[in-house]
CSV table of C-alpha atoms and ligand atoms in Angstrom, one decimal:
chain,number,residue,atom,x,y,z
A,496,MET,CA,-48.3,14.0,-58.6
A,497,SER,CA,-47.1,15.6,-61.6
A,498,GLU,CA,-45.8,14.5,-64.7
A,499,PHE,CA,-44.2,15.6,-68.1
A,500,ARG,CA,-45.8,14.1,-71.1
A,501,VAL,CA,-42.9,14.8,-73.8
A,502,LYS,CA,-43.2,13.9,-77.9
A,503,ALA,CA,-40.2,13.9,-80.6
A,504,ILE,CA,-39.3,17.3,-81.4
A,505,SER,CA,-37.5,18.2,-85.4
A,506,LYS,CA,-36.6,21.4,-84.4
A,507,LEU,CA,-34.7,23.2,-81.4
A,508,GLN,CA,-33.5,26.9,-82.0
A,509,ALA,CA,-33.2,28.3,-78.4
A,510,GLU,CA,-31.6,31.3,-76.7
A,511,PHE,CA,-31.8,31.4,-73.0
A,512,SER,CA,-30.4,31.2,-69.3
A,513,VAL,CA,-30.7,28.3,-66.7
A,514,PRO,CA,-31.2,28.8,-63.3
A,515,GLY,CA,-28.4,29.7,-60.4
A,516,ASP,CA,-25.7,27.2,-60.3
A,517,LYS,CA,-27.0,25.0,-56.7
A,518,SER,CA,-23.7,24.0,-55.6
A,519,MET,CA,-22.3,27.8,-55.6
A,520,SER,CA,-25.6,28.5,-54.0
A,521,HIS,CA,-25.2,26.2,-51.1
A,522,ARG,CA,-21.8,27.6,-50.5
A,523,ALA,CA,-22.1,31.5,-50.7
A,524,ALA,CA,-25.8,30.9,-48.3
A,525,ILE,CA,-23.5,29.4,-45.6
A,526,LEU,CA,-20.2,31.8,-46.1
A,527,GLY,CA,-22.7,34.5,-46.1
A,528,GLY,CA,-23.7,34.0,-42.8
A,529,LEU,CA,-20.3,33.2,-41.6
A,530,SER,CA,-18.7,37.1,-43.0
A,531,ASN,CA,-18.5,39.8,-41.1
A,532,GLY,CA,-20.6,41.4,-42.6
A,533,VAL,CA,-23.9,42.3,-44.8
A,534,CYS,CA,-23.6,40.1,-48.4
A,535,THR,CA,-25.9,40.3,-51.6
A,536,VAL,CA,-26.1,37.5,-53.1
A,537,ARG,CA,-27.8,37.6,-56.9
A,538,ASN,CA,-29.0,34.5,-58.8
A,539,PHE,CA,-29.2,32.7,-56.3
A,540,LEU,CA,-31.4,29.4,-56.5
A,541,PRO,CA,-34.2,29.6,-55.2
A,542,SER,CA,-34.8,25.5,-55.2
A,543,GLU,CA,-36.0,23.3,-52.4
A,544,ASP,CA,-32.6,22.6,-51.9
A,545,CYS,CA,-30.9,25.9,-51.4
A,546,VAL,CA,-33.5,26.9,-49.4
A,547,ASN,CA,-33.3,24.9,-47.0
A,548,THR,CA,-29.9,25.1,-46.8
A,549,LEU,CA,-30.8,29.4,-46.4
A,550,ASN,CA,-32.7,28.3,-44.1
A,551,ALA,CA,-30.4,26.3,-41.7
A,552,MET,CA,-28.5,29.5,-41.5
A,553,LYS,CA,-31.2,31.2,-40.3
A,554,ALA,CA,-32.1,29.1,-37.4
A,555,LEU,CA,-28.4,29.4,-36.9
A,556,GLY,CA,-28.2,33.1,-35.9
A,557,ALA,CA,-27.6,34.3,-39.3
A,558,PRO,CA,-30.7,36.3,-41.1
A,559,HIS,CA,-31.4,37.1,-44.8
A,560,GLU,CA,-33.9,39.5,-46.5
A,561,VAL,CA,-35.2,38.5,-49.9
A,562,LEU,CA,-34.7,41.2,-52.1
A,563,ASP,CA,-36.4,39.7,-54.8
A,564,THR,CA,-38.6,36.3,-54.9
A,565,LEU,CA,-39.2,34.3,-58.5
A,566,PRO,CA,-43.1,34.0,-56.9
A,567,GLY,CA,-44.1,30.3,-56.7
A,568,TYR,CA,-40.0,29.4,-56.0
A,569,GLY,CA,-38.2,31.3,-53.9
A,570,PRO,CA,-35.9,33.8,-53.3
A,571,VAL,CA,-33.6,35.2,-56.2
A,572,ASN,CA,-31.4,37.7,-55.1
A,573,LEU,CA,-30.6,38.2,-50.9
A,574,ARG,CA,-29.2,39.8,-48.5
A,575,ILE,CA,-27.3,38.0,-45.8
A,576,HIS,CA,-26.1,39.3,-42.5
A,577,GLY,CA,-23.1,37.6,-41.6
A,578,GLN,CA,-22.2,36.5,-38.1
A,579,SER,CA,-18.2,36.6,-38.1
A,580,MET,CA,-18.8,33.1,-37.1
A,581,LYS,CA,-20.0,33.3,-34.4
A,582,LEU,CA,-23.5,31.0,-35.0
A,583,SER,CA,-25.9,30.0,-32.3
A,584,GLN,CA,-28.1,27.2,-31.1
A,585,PRO,CA,-31.3,25.9,-33.1
A,586,ALA,CA,-34.6,26.2,-31.8
A,587,ALA,CA,-35.3,22.9,-34.1
A,588,PRO,CA,-33.7,20.1,-35.5
A,589,ILE,CA,-32.3,21.5,-38.8
A,590,ASP,CA,-34.2,20.0,-42.2
A,591,CYS,CA,-31.9,19.4,-45.5
A,592,GLY,CA,-34.9,17.7,-47.8
A,593,ASN,CA,-33.0,16.3,-50.2
A,594,ALA,CA,-29.8,17.6,-50.4
A,595,GLY,CA,-26.4,15.6,-49.2
A,596,THR,CA,-24.4,18.6,-50.2
A,597,GLY,CA,-26.7,20.5,-47.4
A,598,MET,CA,-26.7,17.8,-45.1
A,599,ARG,CA,-22.3,17.4,-45.4
A,600,LEU,CA,-21.3,20.8,-45.4
A,601,LEU,CA,-23.2,21.9,-43.4
A,602,ALA,CA,-22.3,18.9,-40.6
A,603,GLY,CA,-18.7,20.2,-41.3
A,604,LEU,CA,-19.9,23.3,-40.6
A,605,LEU,CA,-21.4,22.2,-37.6
A,606,ALA,CA,-19.2,20.1,-36.2
A,607,GLY,CA,-16.8,22.2,-34.1
A,608,GLN,CA,-19.5,23.9,-32.4
A,609,ASP,CA,-20.6,24.5,-28.6
A,610,PHE,CA,-23.6,23.5,-29.3
A,611,PRO,CA,-26.4,21.0,-30.5
A,612,THR,CA,-27.4,20.2,-33.4
A,613,GLU,CA,-29.7,17.5,-35.2
A,614,LEU,CA,-29.9,17.7,-39.2
A,615,PHE,CA,-32.5,15.0,-41.1
A,616,GLY,CA,-33.7,15.0,-44.2
A,617,ASP,CA,-36.2,13.0,-46.3
A,618,ALA,CA,-35.8,9.5,-47.1
A,619,SER,CA,-33.7,9.6,-50.0
A,620,LEU,CA,-31.4,11.8,-48.5
A,621,SER,CA,-31.5,9.4,-44.8
A,622,SER,CA,-30.4,6.2,-47.3
A,623,ARG,CA,-27.1,7.9,-48.1
A,624,PRO,CA,-23.7,7.2,-46.8
A,625,MET,CA,-22.4,10.3,-44.0
A,626,GLY,CA,-19.5,7.9,-43.3
A,627,ARG,CA,-17.3,9.6,-45.6
A,628,ILE,CA,-17.7,12.7,-43.6
A,629,THR,CA,-18.3,11.7,-40.3
A,630,VAL,CA,-14.9,9.7,-40.2
A,631,PRO,CA,-13.0,12.6,-41.0
A,632,LEU,CA,-14.7,15.1,-38.6
A,633,GLY,CA,-14.3,12.2,-36.1
A,634,GLN,CA,-10.4,12.4,-36.8
A,635,MET,CA,-10.6,16.3,-36.0
A,636,GLY,CA,-12.6,15.6,-32.8
A,637,ALA,CA,-16.2,15.7,-34.0
A,638,ASN,CA,-19.3,13.8,-31.9
A,639,ILE,CA,-21.4,12.8,-35.2
A,640,GLU,CA,-24.1,10.3,-34.2
A,641,THR,CA,-25.3,8.9,-37.2
A,642,ARG,CA,-29.3,7.9,-36.1
A,643,GLY,CA,-30.7,6.7,-39.2
A,644,GLU,CA,-32.5,3.6,-39.5
A,645,LYS,CA,-29.8,2.4,-42.5
A,646,PRO,CA,-26.2,2.2,-40.1
A,647,GLY,CA,-24.3,5.1,-40.5
A,648,CYS,CA,-27.0,7.3,-42.2
A,649,ALA,CA,-29.4,10.4,-41.2
A,650,PRO,CA,-30.3,11.8,-39.1
A,651,LEU,CA,-27.2,13.2,-37.4
A,652,TYR,CA,-26.7,14.1,-34.4
A,653,ILE,CA,-23.7,16.6,-33.4
A,654,HIS,CA,-22.6,17.2,-30.4
A,655,PRO,CA,-20.3,19.8,-28.9
A,656,ALA,CA,-16.8,19.8,-29.8
A,657,LYS,CA,-13.1,21.2,-30.1
A,658,LEU,CA,-11.8,20.2,-33.4
A,659,THR,CA,-8.1,19.4,-33.8
A,660,PRO,CA,-6.6,19.9,-37.2
A,661,ILE,CA,-5.5,16.9,-39.3
A,662,THR,CA,-4.5,16.2,-42.7
A,663,TYR,CA,-6.7,14.0,-44.3
A,664,GLU,CA,-6.8,11.7,-47.6
A,665,MET,CA,-9.6,11.0,-49.1
A,666,PRO,CA,-10.6,7.7,-49.8
A,667,MET,CA,-13.0,8.8,-52.9
A,668,ALA,CA,-12.9,12.1,-54.9
A,669,SER,CA,-15.8,14.2,-53.3
A,670,ALA,CA,-16.2,17.1,-53.3
A,671,GLN,CA,-18.4,17.6,-50.7
A,672,VAL,CA,-16.8,15.6,-48.1
A,673,LYS,CA,-13.8,18.5,-49.4
A,674,SER,CA,-16.2,20.6,-48.3
A,675,ALA,CA,-17.0,19.8,-45.3
A,676,VAL,CA,-13.5,19.0,-43.8
A,677,LEU,CA,-12.6,22.4,-45.1
A,678,LEU,CA,-15.2,24.1,-43.2
A,679,ALA,CA,-14.2,22.7,-40.1
A,680,GLY,CA,-11.3,23.2,-40.5
A,681,MET,CA,-12.2,27.5,-40.3
A,682,PHE,CA,-13.0,26.7,-36.5
A,683,ALA,CA,-10.0,23.9,-35.2
A,684,GLU,CA,-6.2,25.8,-33.8
A,685,GLY,CA,-4.1,25.2,-37.0
A,686,LYS,CA,-3.6,24.0,-40.3
A,687,THR,CA,-6.1,21.4,-42.0
A,688,THR,CA,-5.5,19.3,-45.1
A,689,VAL,CA,-7.4,18.0,-47.4
A,690,ILE,CA,-6.1,15.5,-50.0
A,691,GLN,CA,-8.3,14.6,-52.9
A,692,PRO,CA,-7.6,11.5,-55.2
A,693,ALA,CA,-8.8,13.3,-58.9
A,694,GLU,CA,-9.9,16.7,-58.7
A,695,THR,CA,-13.0,17.5,-57.8
A,696,ARG,CA,-15.3,20.8,-58.0
A,697,ASP,CA,-12.9,23.7,-56.6
A,698,HIS,CA,-15.7,26.3,-55.5
A,699,THR,CA,-15.3,26.0,-52.0
A,700,GLU,CA,-11.8,26.7,-52.5
A,701,ARG,CA,-12.7,29.6,-54.7
A,702,MET,CA,-15.5,31.6,-52.8
A,703,LEU,CA,-13.7,31.1,-49.7
A,704,ALA,CA,-10.8,33.4,-52.0
A,705,ASP,CA,-13.9,36.1,-53.0
A,706,PHE,CA,-14.6,36.2,-48.7
A,707,ARG,CA,-10.3,36.9,-48.0
A,708,VAL,CA,-10.5,33.4,-46.5
A,709,SER,CA,-6.6,32.0,-48.2
A,710,THR,CA,-6.2,28.8,-48.7
A,711,ARG,CA,-3.2,26.6,-49.7
A,712,ARG,CA,-3.0,24.7,-52.6
A,713,GLU,CA,0.0,22.0,-53.1
A,714,GLY,CA,-0.9,19.5,-56.3
A,715,ASN,CA,-3.7,17.8,-54.8
A,716,ALA,CA,-3.5,18.9,-51.4
A,717,ILE,CA,-6.1,21.7,-50.2
A,718,SER,CA,-5.0,23.1,-46.6
A,719,ILE,CA,-7.0,25.9,-44.7
A,720,PHE,CA,-5.7,27.7,-41.6
A,721,GLY,CA,-8.8,28.2,-38.8
A,722,GLY,CA,-9.6,31.2,-37.3
A,723,GLN,CA,-9.7,33.6,-40.4
A,724,ILE,CA,-13.0,35.4,-40.1
A,725,PRO,CA,-14.7,35.8,-43.9
A,726,GLU,CA,-15.0,39.4,-45.0
A,727,ALA,CA,-18.6,40.0,-46.5
A,728,CYS,CA,-18.7,40.4,-50.6
A,729,ASP,CA,-21.2,40.5,-53.0
A,730,PHE,CA,-21.6,37.0,-54.9
A,731,THR,CA,-23.8,36.5,-58.6
A,732,VAL,CA,-24.2,32.9,-58.7
A,733,PRO,CA,-23.8,31.8,-62.6
A,734,GLY,CA,-26.4,29.6,-64.4
A,735,ASP,CA,-25.7,25.7,-63.3
A,736,ILE,CA,-23.9,24.3,-66.3
A,737,SER,CA,-25.7,20.6,-65.0
A,738,SER,CA,-28.7,22.3,-65.6
A,739,ALA,CA,-28.0,23.5,-69.2
A,740,ALA,CA,-26.6,19.9,-69.6
A,741,PHE,CA,-29.9,18.7,-70.6
A,742,TRP,CA,-30.3,21.2,-72.9
A,743,LEU,CA,-26.8,21.1,-74.5
A,744,VAL,CA,-27.5,17.2,-74.7
A,745,ALA,CA,-30.8,17.6,-76.4
A,746,ALA,CA,-29.4,20.5,-79.2
A,747,ALA,CA,-26.0,18.2,-79.3
A,748,ALA,CA,-27.8,15.5,-80.7
A,749,LEU,CA,-30.7,17.3,-83.2
A,750,PRO,CA,-28.9,17.8,-86.4
A,751,GLY,CA,-29.8,21.5,-87.3
A,752,SER,CA,-29.9,22.5,-84.2
A,753,ARG,CA,-28.7,26.0,-82.1
A,754,LEU,CA,-29.1,26.5,-78.8
A,755,LEU,CA,-27.5,29.2,-76.7
A,756,ILE,CA,-26.9,29.0,-73.3
A,757,LYS,CA,-26.1,32.6,-71.5
A,758,ASP,CA,-24.4,33.5,-68.6
A,759,VAL,CA,-23.3,29.8,-67.7
A,760,GLY,CA,-20.9,28.7,-65.2
A,761,LEU,CA,-17.7,27.7,-67.0
A,762,ASN,CA,-15.7,26.3,-64.5
A,763,PRO,CA,-13.0,24.0,-65.5
A,764,THR,CA,-14.1,21.3,-62.8
A,765,ARG,CA,-17.4,21.3,-64.3
A,766,THR,CA,-17.3,21.5,-68.0
A,767,ALA,CA,-16.4,18.7,-68.6
A,768,ILE,CA,-19.7,17.7,-70.3
A,769,LEU,CA,-18.8,20.1,-73.2
A,770,LYS,CA,-15.5,17.9,-73.6
A,771,VAL,CA,-17.4,14.8,-74.2
A,772,LEU,CA,-20.1,16.3,-76.5
A,773,SER,CA,-17.8,17.8,-78.9
A,774,ARG,CA,-16.5,14.2,-78.5
A,775,MET,CA,-19.5,12.9,-79.7
A,776,GLY,CA,-20.1,15.5,-82.4
A,777,ALA,CA,-21.4,18.2,-81.6
A,778,HIS,CA,-20.1,21.6,-82.4
A,779,MET,CA,-20.0,24.0,-79.6
A,780,THR,CA,-17.9,27.0,-78.5
A,781,GLU,CA,-17.2,28.3,-74.9
A,782,ILE,CA,-17.3,32.2,-74.4
A,783,VAL,CA,-16.0,33.7,-71.5
A,784,HIS,CA,-16.8,37.2,-70.5
A,785,SER,CA,-16.0,37.1,-66.8
A,786,SER,CA,-12.5,35.0,-65.6
A,787,GLU,CA,-12.5,36.9,-62.2
A,788,GLY,CA,-13.7,33.8,-59.3
A,789,GLU,CA,-15.8,31.4,-60.9
A,790,PRO,CA,-15.7,32.1,-65.2
A,791,ILE,CA,-18.6,32.0,-66.5
A,792,GLY,CA,-20.0,32.8,-69.4
A,793,ASN,CA,-21.9,31.5,-73.1
A,794,ILE,CA,-22.3,28.4,-74.6
A,795,GLU,CA,-23.5,27.7,-78.2
A,796,ILE,CA,-23.9,24.2,-79.7
A,797,HIS,CA,-25.2,23.1,-83.2
A,798,GLY,CA,-26.2,19.2,-83.3
A,799,ALA,CA,-24.9,16.6,-85.2
A,800,GLU,CA,-25.1,13.1,-85.7
A,801,LEU,CA,-23.6,12.0,-83.0
A,802,THR,CA,-20.9,9.0,-82.3
A,803,GLY,CA,-20.5,6.8,-79.0
A,804,THR,CA,-17.2,7.6,-77.1
A,805,THR,CA,-15.3,6.9,-73.8
A,806,LEU,CA,-15.6,8.8,-70.7
A,807,PHE,CA,-11.7,9.0,-69.2
A,808,ILE,CA,-11.4,8.0,-65.2
A,809,ASP,CA,-10.2,11.4,-64.7
A,810,GLU,CA,-13.3,13.0,-66.6
A,811,ILE,CA,-15.5,10.8,-63.9
A,812,PRO,CA,-15.6,13.4,-61.0
A,813,ASN,CA,-16.0,16.4,-63.0
A,814,LEU,CA,-19.0,15.0,-65.2
A,815,ILE,CA,-21.0,12.9,-62.1
A,816,ASP,CA,-23.7,15.1,-62.5
A,817,GLU,CA,-24.4,14.6,-65.6
A,818,ILE,CA,-23.7,10.8,-66.3
A,819,PRO,CA,-27.6,10.5,-67.4
A,820,VAL,CA,-27.9,12.7,-69.1
A,821,ILE,CA,-25.1,11.9,-71.2
A,822,ALA,CA,-26.2,8.4,-71.3
A,823,VAL,CA,-29.3,9.7,-72.7
A,824,ALA,CA,-26.8,10.9,-75.7
A,825,ALA,CA,-25.2,7.8,-75.6
A,826,ALA,CA,-28.3,6.4,-76.4
A,827,LEU,CA,-29.1,8.7,-79.3
A,828,ALA,CA,-25.6,8.3,-80.7
A,829,ARG,CA,-24.2,6.0,-83.2
A,830,GLY,CA,-21.6,3.0,-81.4
A,831,ARG,CA,-21.1,2.4,-77.8
A,832,THR,CA,-20.5,4.9,-75.1
A,833,ILE,CA,-18.4,3.4,-71.4
A,834,ILE,CA,-18.9,4.5,-68.6
A,835,ARG,CA,-17.3,3.1,-65.7
A,836,ASN,CA,-15.2,3.7,-63.1
A,837,ALA,CA,-18.3,5.6,-61.9
A,838,LYS,CA,-19.5,3.9,-58.9
A,839,GLU,CA,-20.7,6.9,-56.2
A,840,LEU,CA,-23.4,7.1,-59.0
A,841,ARG,CA,-25.1,4.4,-56.7
A,842,VAL,CA,-25.2,6.6,-53.6
A,843,LYS,CA,-26.5,9.8,-55.3
A,844,GLU,CA,-30.2,10.6,-54.8
A,845,THR,CA,-31.2,7.5,-56.4
A,846,ASP,CA,-28.6,4.6,-57.1
A,847,ARG,CA,-28.1,6.4,-60.7
A,848,ILE,CA,-26.8,3.2,-62.5
A,849,THR,CA,-30.0,0.7,-62.3
A,850,THR,CA,-32.8,4.1,-63.1
A,851,VAL,CA,-30.2,4.8,-66.0
A,852,VAL,CA,-30.0,1.5,-67.1
A,853,ASN,CA,-33.7,0.3,-66.1
A,854,GLY,CA,-35.1,3.6,-68.3
A,855,LEU,CA,-33.5,3.6,-70.7
A,856,ARG,CA,-33.9,-0.4,-71.7
A,857,ALA,CA,-37.6,0.7,-71.1
A,858,MET,CA,-37.4,2.5,-74.3
A,859,GLY,CA,-35.5,0.5,-76.2
A,860,ALA,CA,-31.8,1.3,-75.9
A,861,GLU,CA,-29.2,-1.3,-75.6
A,862,VAL,CA,-27.4,-1.5,-72.0
A,863,ASP,CA,-25.2,-3.2,-70.4
A,864,GLU,CA,-24.9,-2.7,-66.2
A,865,PHE,CA,-21.8,-2.9,-64.2
A,866,GLU,CA,-21.1,-2.4,-60.6
A,867,ASP,CA,-19.2,0.8,-61.3
A,868,GLY,CA,-21.0,2.1,-64.9
A,869,MET,CA,-22.5,0.7,-68.2
A,870,GLU,CA,-22.0,0.7,-71.7
A,871,ILE,CA,-24.4,1.9,-73.9
A,872,THR,CA,-24.7,0.8,-77.8
A,873,GLY,CA,-26.6,3.4,-79.4
A,874,GLY,CA,-28.1,4.1,-82.6
A,875,ARG,CA,-31.1,2.1,-81.6
A,876,PRO,CA,-34.6,4.1,-82.4
A,877,LEU,CA,-35.9,4.8,-78.7
A,878,HIS,CA,-39.7,4.7,-78.1
A,879,ALA,CA,-42.0,6.0,-75.9
A,880,ALA,CA,-42.0,4.4,-72.3
A,881,THR,CA,-43.3,5.8,-68.7
A,882,ILE,CA,-40.9,6.1,-66.5
A,883,ASP,CA,-41.0,7.1,-62.5
A,884,SER,CA,-38.2,9.1,-61.4
A,885,CYS,CA,-37.9,7.4,-58.1
A,886,GLY,CA,-38.0,11.1,-56.2
A,887,ASP,CA,-34.6,11.6,-58.3
A,888,HIS,CA,-34.4,15.4,-60.6
A,889,ARG,CA,-31.9,14.9,-62.7
A,890,ILE,CA,-33.5,10.9,-63.5
A,891,ALA,CA,-36.6,12.9,-64.3
A,892,MET,CA,-34.9,15.4,-66.3
A,893,ALA,CA,-33.1,13.2,-68.1
A,894,PHE,CA,-35.7,10.9,-69.2
A,895,ALA,CA,-37.6,13.6,-69.9
A,896,ILE,CA,-34.7,15.0,-72.4
A,897,ALA,CA,-34.6,11.1,-74.1
A,898,GLY,CA,-39.0,11.7,-74.9
A,899,LEU,CA,-37.8,14.3,-76.9
A,900,PHE,CA,-36.4,11.9,-79.4
A,901,ALA,CA,-38.5,8.8,-79.0
A,902,SER,CA,-41.4,7.6,-81.0
A,903,GLY,CA,-45.2,8.0,-78.9
A,904,GLU,CA,-45.8,9.7,-76.0
A,905,THR,CA,-42.9,9.2,-73.2
A,906,VAL,CA,-44.7,9.9,-69.6
A,907,ILE,CA,-41.8,10.9,-66.4
A,908,ARG,CA,-44.0,10.3,-63.4
A,909,ASN,CA,-42.9,11.5,-60.0
A,910,THR,CA,-41.8,15.4,-61.8
A,911,GLU,CA,-42.2,17.3,-58.4
A,912,CYS,CA,-38.8,16.7,-57.0
A,913,VAL,CA,-36.7,19.0,-59.9
A,914,ASN,CA,-37.4,21.8,-57.9
A,915,THR,CA,-34.8,20.5,-55.7
A,916,SER,CA,-32.3,22.0,-58.8
A,917,TYR,CA,-34.5,23.3,-61.7
A,918,PRO,CA,-37.2,25.1,-60.5
A,919,GLY,CA,-38.9,25.9,-63.9
A,920,PHE,CA,-37.4,23.5,-66.3
A,921,SER,CA,-40.9,22.4,-66.6
A,922,HIS,CA,-41.8,25.9,-68.7
A,923,HIS,CA,-38.7,25.5,-70.6
A,924,LEU,CA,-38.9,21.9,-71.8
A,925,ASP,CA,-42.7,22.8,-72.6
A,926,ALA,CA,-41.2,25.5,-75.4
A,927,ILE,CA,-38.6,23.4,-76.5
A,928,ARG,CA,-41.3,20.7,-76.9
A,929,HIS,CA,-43.5,23.3,-78.8
A,930,GLU,CA,-40.3,24.1,-80.7
A,931,ARG,CA,-40.8,27.9,-79.2
A,932,SER,CA,-37.4,30.3,-80.0
A,933,GLN,CA,-38.4,33.6,-78.6
A,934,ALA,CA,-36.7,34.7,-75.6
A,935,SER,CA,-39.9,35.3,-74.3
A,936,ASP,CA,-41.2,31.9,-74.2
A,937,PHE,CA,-38.1,30.9,-71.7
A,938,SER,CA,-38.4,33.4,-68.9
A,939,LEU,CA,-39.8,31.5,-66.0
A,940,PRO,CA,-43.4,31.8,-64.7
A,941,THR,CA,-44.6,33.0,-61.6
A,942,GLN,CA,-46.0,30.0,-60.7
A,943,ALA,CA,-44.4,26.0,-59.5
A,944,THR,CA,-45.0,23.6,-61.5
A,945,ALA,CA,-43.2,20.8,-61.7
B,1934,LIG,C1,-21.1,18.7,-55.1
B,1934,LIG,C2,-20.7,17.9,-55.2
B,1934,LIG,C3,-20.9,16.1,-56.2
B,1934,LIG,C4,-22.4,16.8,-56.9
B,1934,LIG,C5,-23.1,17.5,-56.0
B,1934,LIG,C6,-23.0,18.4,-55.8
B,1934,LIG,C7,-21.0,20.1,-54.5
B,1934,LIG,O1,-20.8,15.0,-55.1
B,1934,LIG,O2,-22.5,15.2,-57.1
B,1934,LIG,O3,-24.4,17.4,-56.6
B,1934,LIG,O4,-21.9,20.8,-53.9
B,1934,LIG,O5,-19.6,19.7,-53.8
B,1934,LIG,P1,-19.9,14.6,-54.5
B,1934,LIG,O6,-19.4,15.2,-53.3
B,1934,LIG,O7,-19.6,13.1,-54.8
B,1934,LIG,O8,-18.2,15.2,-54.9
């Protein structure tokens, strides 16, 4: 079992880029495989989650060639051979690993096929709710059995079905649910509409537009007409702002620091973390250098004495994955930070309300836990602790950042999981920990280490 050992730093001066965006890499694998030709995908995230989705598409008849690999991790540049919406029955059940996005999007894709499939995942994924997708897909005529030990959970048995379009009002703000219904809608005759209660990340809609599949947006309703065949295109995945978030918090909370994160995705449905860190007192500039399709650019951040803030209700879906590390920033800030209306955190890779609250308390922070979030009174000095990630990549990485500000040596146990979203995190952590600042210190190594 691998671990991180982290001590406090006094300096952070660095410029680097983080690996490709996880959400976009899943979608590129799926839409590339559905397209009518050959698509080159660059800067694909070579993480276990995304490679599982790529392999799922291969098992469904859409092969890929690897153009470049990050040795020890996986493919970064690849060529996907699209099958013009015609998938074939896989020879075996499909492994989605740890990825909720992979499983939920693939379930939408497979709900309307004329062959059966089985999707399974690891213990964490097998305990996450799948009713949120089987309900709308069932309304479209899909026949999906959840055969997990826990009711409503994976493995999913997807029987052949012919889908009809629906209008579905989502009870929760979830991009995965929205995307599952839109992907299913591509195989239903007519107009399928999803109404979201709040804005969620819109990568599916943007990428569908890149593939010349038209969707219509009216207020919070997004519609798609079935029967369109995605046109093959090339796609470069920007860096993942959710991975950049760890370093942004480290720099924000350290007065005198300067960090430049390059070529990162700046989609406005993902950048609420920047607004929150600015409200907390960090000095930041965002420079968008390409705004066609997915905005991409650089973020420069300078550290300051942070102060607490309240997360707005409509920001929550926009920064849900960043809340563990925002909680760390809150513990380092003066005053109170209020994170409520975030019950969704309880059904992520772990119950992230409990894992964050327990971890912060173990390091000496003052935290109150609520069913839908937490309140953190920051400013108490953090001390080292041994934290178990519980197999959750974002918990492992968030507490590694906390360790950079704690007295003593913080040990994070069970850190292999970071490879599900951030291959090379430990290498970047090493460079930051040793206060290195040369660009070469941040180029990813050729061996996977967690
Ligand atoms: C994702 C959507 C989010 C996020 C997840 C990735 C996606 O979940 O937490 O890591 O790629 O669609 P929701 O479905 O709760 O929005």
